Coordinates of C-alpha atoms in Angstrom, one line a residue:
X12 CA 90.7 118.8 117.5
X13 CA 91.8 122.3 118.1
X14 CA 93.2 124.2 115.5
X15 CA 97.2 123.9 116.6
X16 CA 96.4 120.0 116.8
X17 CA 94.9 120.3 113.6
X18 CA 97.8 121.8 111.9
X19 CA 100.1 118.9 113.5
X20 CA 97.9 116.2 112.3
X21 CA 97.1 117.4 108.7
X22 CA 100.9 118.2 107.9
X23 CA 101.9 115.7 109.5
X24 CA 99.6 113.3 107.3
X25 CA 100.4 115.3 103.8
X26 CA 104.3 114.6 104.7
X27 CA 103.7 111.0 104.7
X28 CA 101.3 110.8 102.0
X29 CA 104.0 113.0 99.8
X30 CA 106.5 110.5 100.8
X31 CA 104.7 107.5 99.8
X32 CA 103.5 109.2 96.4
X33 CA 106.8 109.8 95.4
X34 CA 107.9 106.2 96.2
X35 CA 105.0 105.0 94.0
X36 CA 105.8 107.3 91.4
X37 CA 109.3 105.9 91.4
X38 CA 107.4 102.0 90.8
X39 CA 105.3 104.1 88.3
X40 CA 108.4 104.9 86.3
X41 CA 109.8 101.5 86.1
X42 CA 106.4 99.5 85.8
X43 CA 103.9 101.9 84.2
X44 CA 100.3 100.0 85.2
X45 CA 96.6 101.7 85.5
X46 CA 95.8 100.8 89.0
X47 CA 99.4 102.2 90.5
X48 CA 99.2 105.2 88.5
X49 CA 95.9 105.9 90.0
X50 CA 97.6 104.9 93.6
X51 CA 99.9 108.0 92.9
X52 CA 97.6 110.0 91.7
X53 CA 95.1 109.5 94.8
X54 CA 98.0 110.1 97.3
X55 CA 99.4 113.5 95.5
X56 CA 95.9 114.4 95.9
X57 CA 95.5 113.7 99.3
X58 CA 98.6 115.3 99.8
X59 CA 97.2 118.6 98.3
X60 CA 93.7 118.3 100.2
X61 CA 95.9 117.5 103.2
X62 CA 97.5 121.1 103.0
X63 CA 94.9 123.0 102.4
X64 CA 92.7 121.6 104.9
X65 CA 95.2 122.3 108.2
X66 CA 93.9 125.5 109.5
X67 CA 97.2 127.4 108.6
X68 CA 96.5 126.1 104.7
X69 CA 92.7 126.9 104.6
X70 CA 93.4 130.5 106.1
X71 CA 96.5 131.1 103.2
X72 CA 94.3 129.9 100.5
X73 CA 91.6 132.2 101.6
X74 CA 93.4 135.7 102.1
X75 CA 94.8 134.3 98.7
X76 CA 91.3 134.4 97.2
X77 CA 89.8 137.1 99.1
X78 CA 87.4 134.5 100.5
X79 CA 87.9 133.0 103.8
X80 CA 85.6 130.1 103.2
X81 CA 87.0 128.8 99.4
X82 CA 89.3 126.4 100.8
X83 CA 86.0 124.6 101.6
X84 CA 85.7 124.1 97.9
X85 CA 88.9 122.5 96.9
X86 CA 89.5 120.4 99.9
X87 CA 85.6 118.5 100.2
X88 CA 85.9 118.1 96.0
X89 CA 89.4 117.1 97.1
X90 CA 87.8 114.3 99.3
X91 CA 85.6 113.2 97.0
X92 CA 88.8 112.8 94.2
X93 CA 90.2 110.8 96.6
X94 CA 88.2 107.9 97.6
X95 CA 86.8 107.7 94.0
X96 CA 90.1 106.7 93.0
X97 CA 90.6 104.3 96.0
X98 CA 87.3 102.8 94.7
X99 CA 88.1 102.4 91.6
X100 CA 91.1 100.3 92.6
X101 CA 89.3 98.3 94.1
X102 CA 87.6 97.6 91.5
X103 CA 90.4 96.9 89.0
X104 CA 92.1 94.4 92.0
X105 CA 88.9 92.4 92.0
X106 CA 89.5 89.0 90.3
X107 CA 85.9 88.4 89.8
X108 CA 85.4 91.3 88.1
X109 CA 88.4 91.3 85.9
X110 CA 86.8 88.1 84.8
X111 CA 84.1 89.4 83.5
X112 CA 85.6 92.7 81.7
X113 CA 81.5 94.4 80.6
X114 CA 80.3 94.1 84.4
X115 CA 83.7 95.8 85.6
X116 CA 83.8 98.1 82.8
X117 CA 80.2 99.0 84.0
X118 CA 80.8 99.3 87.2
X119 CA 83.7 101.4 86.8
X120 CA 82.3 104.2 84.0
X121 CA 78.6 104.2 86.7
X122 CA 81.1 105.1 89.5
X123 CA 82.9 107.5 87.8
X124 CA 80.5 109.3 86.6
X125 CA 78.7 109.6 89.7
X126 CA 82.0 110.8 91.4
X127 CA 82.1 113.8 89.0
X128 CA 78.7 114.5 89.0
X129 CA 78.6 114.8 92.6
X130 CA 81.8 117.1 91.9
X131 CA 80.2 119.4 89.5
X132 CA 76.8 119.7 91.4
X133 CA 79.2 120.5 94.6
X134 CA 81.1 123.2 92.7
X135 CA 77.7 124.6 91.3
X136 CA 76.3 125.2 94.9
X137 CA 79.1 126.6 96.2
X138 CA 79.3 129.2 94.1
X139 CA 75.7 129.9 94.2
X140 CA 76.5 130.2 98.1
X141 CA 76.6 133.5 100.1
X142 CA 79.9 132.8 102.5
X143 CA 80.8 136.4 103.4
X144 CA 82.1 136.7 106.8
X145 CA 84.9 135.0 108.5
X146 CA 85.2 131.2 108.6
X147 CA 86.3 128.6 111.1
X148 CA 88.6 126.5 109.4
X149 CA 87.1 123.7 111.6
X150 CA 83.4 124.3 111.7
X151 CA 82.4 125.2 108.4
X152 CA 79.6 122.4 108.3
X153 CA 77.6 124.0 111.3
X154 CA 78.7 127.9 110.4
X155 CA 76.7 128.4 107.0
X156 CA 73.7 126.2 107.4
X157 CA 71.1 129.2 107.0
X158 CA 72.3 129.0 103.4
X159 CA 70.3 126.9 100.8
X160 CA 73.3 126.6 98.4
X161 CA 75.5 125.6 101.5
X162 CA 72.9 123.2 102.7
X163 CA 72.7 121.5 98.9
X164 CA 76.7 121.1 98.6
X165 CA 76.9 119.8 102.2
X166 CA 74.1 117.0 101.3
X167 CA 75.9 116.2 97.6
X168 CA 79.2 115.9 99.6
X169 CA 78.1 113.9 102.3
X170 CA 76.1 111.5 100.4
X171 CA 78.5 110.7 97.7
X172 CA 80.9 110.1 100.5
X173 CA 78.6 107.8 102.5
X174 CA 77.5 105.7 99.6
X175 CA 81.4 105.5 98.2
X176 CA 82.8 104.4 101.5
X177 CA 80.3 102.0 102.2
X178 CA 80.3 100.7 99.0
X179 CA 84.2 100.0 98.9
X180 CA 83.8 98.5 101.8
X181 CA 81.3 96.1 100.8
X182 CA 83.7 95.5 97.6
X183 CA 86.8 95.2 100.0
X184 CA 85.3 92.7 101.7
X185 CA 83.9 90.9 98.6
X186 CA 86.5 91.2 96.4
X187 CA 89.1 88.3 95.7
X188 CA 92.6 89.0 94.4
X189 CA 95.2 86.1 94.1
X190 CA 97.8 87.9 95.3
X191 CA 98.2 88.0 98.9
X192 CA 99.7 91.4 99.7
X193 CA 96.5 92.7 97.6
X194 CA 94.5 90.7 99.4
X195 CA 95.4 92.2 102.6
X196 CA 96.0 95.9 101.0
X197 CA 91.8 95.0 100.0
X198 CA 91.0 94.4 104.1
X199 CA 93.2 97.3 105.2
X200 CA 91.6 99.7 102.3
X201 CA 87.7 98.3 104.1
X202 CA 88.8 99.3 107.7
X203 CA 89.9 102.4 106.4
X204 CA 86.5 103.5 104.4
X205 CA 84.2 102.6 107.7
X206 CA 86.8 104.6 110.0
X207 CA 86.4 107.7 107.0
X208 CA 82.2 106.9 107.5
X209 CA 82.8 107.7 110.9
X210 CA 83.3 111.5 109.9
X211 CA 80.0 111.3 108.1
X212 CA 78.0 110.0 111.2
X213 CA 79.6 113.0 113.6
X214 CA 79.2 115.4 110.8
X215 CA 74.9 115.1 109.8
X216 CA 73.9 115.1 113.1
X217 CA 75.9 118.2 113.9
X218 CA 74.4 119.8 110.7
X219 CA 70.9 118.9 111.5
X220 CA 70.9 120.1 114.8
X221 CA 72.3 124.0 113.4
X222 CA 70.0 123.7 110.9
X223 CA 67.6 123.3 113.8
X224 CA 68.7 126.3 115.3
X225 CA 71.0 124.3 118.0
X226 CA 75.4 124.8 117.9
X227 CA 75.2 122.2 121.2
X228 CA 76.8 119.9 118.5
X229 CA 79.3 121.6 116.7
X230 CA 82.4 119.7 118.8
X231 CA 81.0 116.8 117.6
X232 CA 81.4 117.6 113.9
X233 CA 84.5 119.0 114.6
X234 CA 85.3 115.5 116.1
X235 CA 84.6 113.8 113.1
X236 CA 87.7 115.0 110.7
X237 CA 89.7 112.9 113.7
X238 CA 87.8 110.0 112.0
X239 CA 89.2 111.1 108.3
X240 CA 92.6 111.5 109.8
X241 CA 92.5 108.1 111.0
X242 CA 91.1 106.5 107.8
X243 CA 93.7 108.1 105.9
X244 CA 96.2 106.7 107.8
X245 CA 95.0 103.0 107.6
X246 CA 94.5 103.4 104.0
X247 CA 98.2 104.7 103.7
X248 CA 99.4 101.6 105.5
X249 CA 97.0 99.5 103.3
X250 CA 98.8 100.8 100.2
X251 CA 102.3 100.9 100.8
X252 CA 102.7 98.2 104.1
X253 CA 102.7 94.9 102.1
X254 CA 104.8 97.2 99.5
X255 CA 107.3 97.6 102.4
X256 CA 107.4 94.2 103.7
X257 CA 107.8 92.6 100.2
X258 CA 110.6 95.2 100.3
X259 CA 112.0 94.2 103.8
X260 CA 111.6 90.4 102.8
X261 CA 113.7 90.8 99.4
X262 CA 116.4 93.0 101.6
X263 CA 116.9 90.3 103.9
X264 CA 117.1 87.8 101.3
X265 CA 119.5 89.9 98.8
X266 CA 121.8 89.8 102.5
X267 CA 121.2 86.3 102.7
X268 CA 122.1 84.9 99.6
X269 CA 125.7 87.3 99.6
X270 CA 127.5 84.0 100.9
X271 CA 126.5 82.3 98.5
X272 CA 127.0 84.7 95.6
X273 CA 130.7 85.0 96.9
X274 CA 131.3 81.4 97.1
X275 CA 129.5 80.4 93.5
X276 CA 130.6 83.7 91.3
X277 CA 132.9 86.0 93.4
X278 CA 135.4 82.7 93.5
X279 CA 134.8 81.3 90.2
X280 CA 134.6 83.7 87.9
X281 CA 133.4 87.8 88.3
X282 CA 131.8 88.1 85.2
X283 CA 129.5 86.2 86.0
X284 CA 128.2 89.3 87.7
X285 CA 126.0 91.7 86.4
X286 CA 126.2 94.4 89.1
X287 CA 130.3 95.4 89.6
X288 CA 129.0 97.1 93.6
X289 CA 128.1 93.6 94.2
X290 CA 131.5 92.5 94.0
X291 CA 133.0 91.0 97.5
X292 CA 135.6 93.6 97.9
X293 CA 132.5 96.0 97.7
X294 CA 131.1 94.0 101.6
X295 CA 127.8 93.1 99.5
X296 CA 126.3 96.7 99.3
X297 CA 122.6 96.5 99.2
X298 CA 121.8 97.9 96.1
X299 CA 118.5 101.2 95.4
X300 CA 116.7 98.5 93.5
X301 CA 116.0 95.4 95.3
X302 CA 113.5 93.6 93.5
X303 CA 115.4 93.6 90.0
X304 CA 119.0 93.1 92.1
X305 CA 117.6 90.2 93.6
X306 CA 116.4 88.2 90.5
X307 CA 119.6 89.6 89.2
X308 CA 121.6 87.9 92.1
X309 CA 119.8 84.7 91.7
X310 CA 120.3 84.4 88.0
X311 CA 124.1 84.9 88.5
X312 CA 124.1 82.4 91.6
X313 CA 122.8 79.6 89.3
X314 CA 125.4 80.9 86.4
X315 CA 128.0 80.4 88.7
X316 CA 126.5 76.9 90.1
X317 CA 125.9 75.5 86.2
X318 CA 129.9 76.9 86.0
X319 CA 131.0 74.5 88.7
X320 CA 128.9 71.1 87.7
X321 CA 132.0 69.7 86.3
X322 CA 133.7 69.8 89.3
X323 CA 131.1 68.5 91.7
X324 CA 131.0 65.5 93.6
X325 CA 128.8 62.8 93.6
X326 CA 130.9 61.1 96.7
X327 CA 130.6 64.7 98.7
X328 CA 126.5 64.6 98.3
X329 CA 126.1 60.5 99.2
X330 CA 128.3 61.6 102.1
X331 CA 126.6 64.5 103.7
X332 CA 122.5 62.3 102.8
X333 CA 124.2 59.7 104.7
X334 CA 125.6 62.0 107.7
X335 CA 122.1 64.4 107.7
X336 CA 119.6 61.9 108.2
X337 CA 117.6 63.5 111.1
X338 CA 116.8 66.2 108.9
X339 CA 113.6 66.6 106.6
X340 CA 114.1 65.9 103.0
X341 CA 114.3 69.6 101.9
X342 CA 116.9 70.5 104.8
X343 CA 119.5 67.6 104.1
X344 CA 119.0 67.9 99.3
X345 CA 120.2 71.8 100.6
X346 CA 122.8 70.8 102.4
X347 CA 124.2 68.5 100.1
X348 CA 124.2 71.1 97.2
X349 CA 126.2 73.2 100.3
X350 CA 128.7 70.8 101.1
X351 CA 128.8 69.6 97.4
X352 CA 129.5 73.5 96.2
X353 CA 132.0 74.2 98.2
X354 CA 134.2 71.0 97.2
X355 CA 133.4 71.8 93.6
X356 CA 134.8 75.4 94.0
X357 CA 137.7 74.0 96.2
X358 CA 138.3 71.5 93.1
X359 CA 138.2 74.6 90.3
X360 CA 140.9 76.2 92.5
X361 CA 143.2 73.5 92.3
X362 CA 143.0 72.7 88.8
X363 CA 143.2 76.3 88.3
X364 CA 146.7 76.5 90.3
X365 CA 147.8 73.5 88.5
X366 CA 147.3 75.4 85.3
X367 CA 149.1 78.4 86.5
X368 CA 152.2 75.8 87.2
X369 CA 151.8 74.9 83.4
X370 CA 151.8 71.5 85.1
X371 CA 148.6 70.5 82.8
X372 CA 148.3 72.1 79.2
X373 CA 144.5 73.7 80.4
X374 CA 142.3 74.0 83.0
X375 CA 139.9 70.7 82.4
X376 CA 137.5 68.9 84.7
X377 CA 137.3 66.0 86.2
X378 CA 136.6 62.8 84.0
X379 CA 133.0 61.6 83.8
X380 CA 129.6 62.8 83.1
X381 CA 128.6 66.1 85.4
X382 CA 127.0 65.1 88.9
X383 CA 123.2 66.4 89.4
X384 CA 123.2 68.7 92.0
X385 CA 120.4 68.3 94.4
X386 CA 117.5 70.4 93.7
X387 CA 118.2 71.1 89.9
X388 CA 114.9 70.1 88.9
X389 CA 113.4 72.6 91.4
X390 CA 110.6 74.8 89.3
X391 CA 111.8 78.5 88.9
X392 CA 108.9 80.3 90.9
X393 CA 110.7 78.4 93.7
X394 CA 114.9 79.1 93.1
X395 CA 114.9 81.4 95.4
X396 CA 113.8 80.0 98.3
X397 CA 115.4 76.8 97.4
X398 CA 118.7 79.2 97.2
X399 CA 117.8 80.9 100.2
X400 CA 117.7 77.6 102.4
X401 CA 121.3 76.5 100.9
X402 CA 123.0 79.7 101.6
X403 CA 121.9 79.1 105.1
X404 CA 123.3 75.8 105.3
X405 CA 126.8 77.2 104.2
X406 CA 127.4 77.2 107.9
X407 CA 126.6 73.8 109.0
X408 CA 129.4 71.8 110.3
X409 CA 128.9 69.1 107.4
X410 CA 129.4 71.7 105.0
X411 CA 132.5 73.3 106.4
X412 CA 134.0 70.5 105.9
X413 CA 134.6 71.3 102.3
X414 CA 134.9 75.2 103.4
X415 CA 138.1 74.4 105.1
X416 CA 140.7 74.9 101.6
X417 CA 138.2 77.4 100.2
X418 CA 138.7 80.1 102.5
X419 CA 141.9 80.7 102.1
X420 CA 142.3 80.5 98.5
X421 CA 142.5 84.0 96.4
X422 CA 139.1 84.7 94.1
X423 CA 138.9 84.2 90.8

């Protein structure tokens, strides 16, 4: 890449991984765990090596220093920083290690101390190293190599770099998490350490051949920080895409299940509702917080449905089984609790008027024991989709049956 490109590329990739470091440090803040405060940690770093490693960042940092070359320093130990901390996540997302707590404590103290040994023998050598003269932001592996010292830190750099890629890669791919979004985060994070290899295999053979006495390679060296870019990019997506579809899935569902909330709390009783700017008058405002306004909305949903058992009907949910029998068995129990919810709050709102007419002493339900709504004994890991599939069946021709005198009676 040349130099302008460069400068595109590298900002360009230290905006987003700023971006989705401060996201992650907003996650941190509300669920403080090891392996997401080393996520944030690893992309504020790659942030910082990102900077300094664009050709206007390494040439700042040197007139800074008085050295051309010292960005060198900071960005490679940088690097290094970085993909010891995306290995060690891997490690801690391993359930076959977590299992067996000695072999992953091992594991993880071995690695890190390689990691900063490599560090410290890097900063050693470098400062041992004769760099006057200018320096090419882009071709200081093939500029110095007449240089012992350089030669040393180049070899520590590249072969703690080989043997950690690979080496997360061969976790990634062994590794088994239980979560699925970690799970794919795991593949994602292994495509990303063999596209980061790549800069190592464009990188020794251009060194070799300076050493030899030959530049005919240094484009191809230069070529291989398009492989880092790359990497970093697929990592980035493999930390913070199933993060933003988990995201996208609860936004859609929080949208989903507003019918429902209106028709279960907004018309029976509002505080029910723990959020006021969920209120109906408020058009179902999507709240900062997903995740915790989602539970939240399906905890006050089923307040509001245990509100109106009294008034449901047994006759409304024999009715609408009998009517729905081409559908499967999950599709028709929702629609009954539909149909059967909206007579119930249709019910509450005329025993409520007769009570304002001071035609009955108090607002009382009807006579009997409460109906079982379909899908009460559902387990709680799965309310929300059972939830989910009634609010969609609000709709459904059977259930607007009982919608008809609901509408256009006031809230609660």
């Amino acid at each position: 890449m040349s130099e302008d490109a460069s400068n595109i590329v590298y900002l360009a990739i230290s905006v987003i991984t700023l971006a989705i470091a401060a996201w992650k440090a907003l996650a941190l803040r509300r669920d403080p765990t090891t392996t997401l405060a080393l996520t944030t940690s690893m992309l504020f770093c790659a942030t910082l090596v990102y900077v300094m490693a664009s050709p206007v960042g390494y040439r700042t940092l040197g007139d800074w220093t008085g050295q051309p070359s010292f960005a060198t320093l900071p960005v490679y130990v940088g690097i290094l920083a970085c993909f010891a901390l995306v290995h060690l996540i891997t490690l801690l997302w391993d359930s076959a290690l977590l299992e067996v707590p000695k072999r992953r404590r091992t594991q993880v103290t071995a690695w890190s101390v390689g990691y900063v040994a490599s560090g410290c023998l890097m900063v050693a050598a470098f400062a041992a190293a004769d760099l006057s003269g200018p320096a090419d932001p882009l071709k200081f592996n093939t500029a110095f190599t007449d240089d012992p010292f350089v030669l040393i830190f180049l070899a520590v750099f590249l072969a703690t770099l080989t043997s950690g890629t690979l080496n997360a890669y061969r976790q990634c791919r062994r590794a088994e998490v239980s979560d699925h979004g970690l799970q794919h985060s795991l593949a994602v994070f292994g495509y990303a350490m063999l596209a980061i290899f790549g800069y190592v295999v464009c990188s020794a053979p251009a060194i070799v051949a300076a050493v030899c006495g030959s530049h005919a390679l240094d484009t191809v060296g230069v070529f291989g920080s398009s492989f880092g870019a790359f990497g970093t990019i697929i990592m980035c997506y493999g930390l913070s895409g199933s993060a933003v579809g988990a995201w996208l899935r609860e936004r859609r569902d929080y949208t989903t299940l507003q019918p429902l909330w209106e028709l279960v709390v907004g018309q029976v009783d509002d505080d029910l509702a723990f959020n006021p700017d969920s209120t109906p008058g408020q058009g179902g405002q999507l709240p900062a917080n997903v995740s915790f306004n989602l539970h939240r909305r399906v905890i006050e949903i089923l307040d509001g449905i245990r509100t109106l058992r009294p008034w449901v009907s047994q006759d409304v949910i024999d009715d609408v089984r009998r009517s729905a029998s081409d559908l499967t068995e999950a599709d028709r129990e929702a629609l009954a609790a539909a149909a059967a919810l909206q007579e119930a709050v249709q019910q509450l709102h005329i025993a409520r008027e007769q009570f304002a007419q001071r035609s009955r002493p108090d607002i009382a339900p009807p006579e009997g024991p409460p109906v079982v709504l379909p899908g009460e004994d559902t387990p709680a890991s799965e309310e929300r989709e059972r939830l989910l599939r009634i609010a969609r069946f609000l709709v459904h021709p059977l259930a607007e049956r009982s919608r008809e005198g609901t509408e256009a009676r006031p809230a609660a």
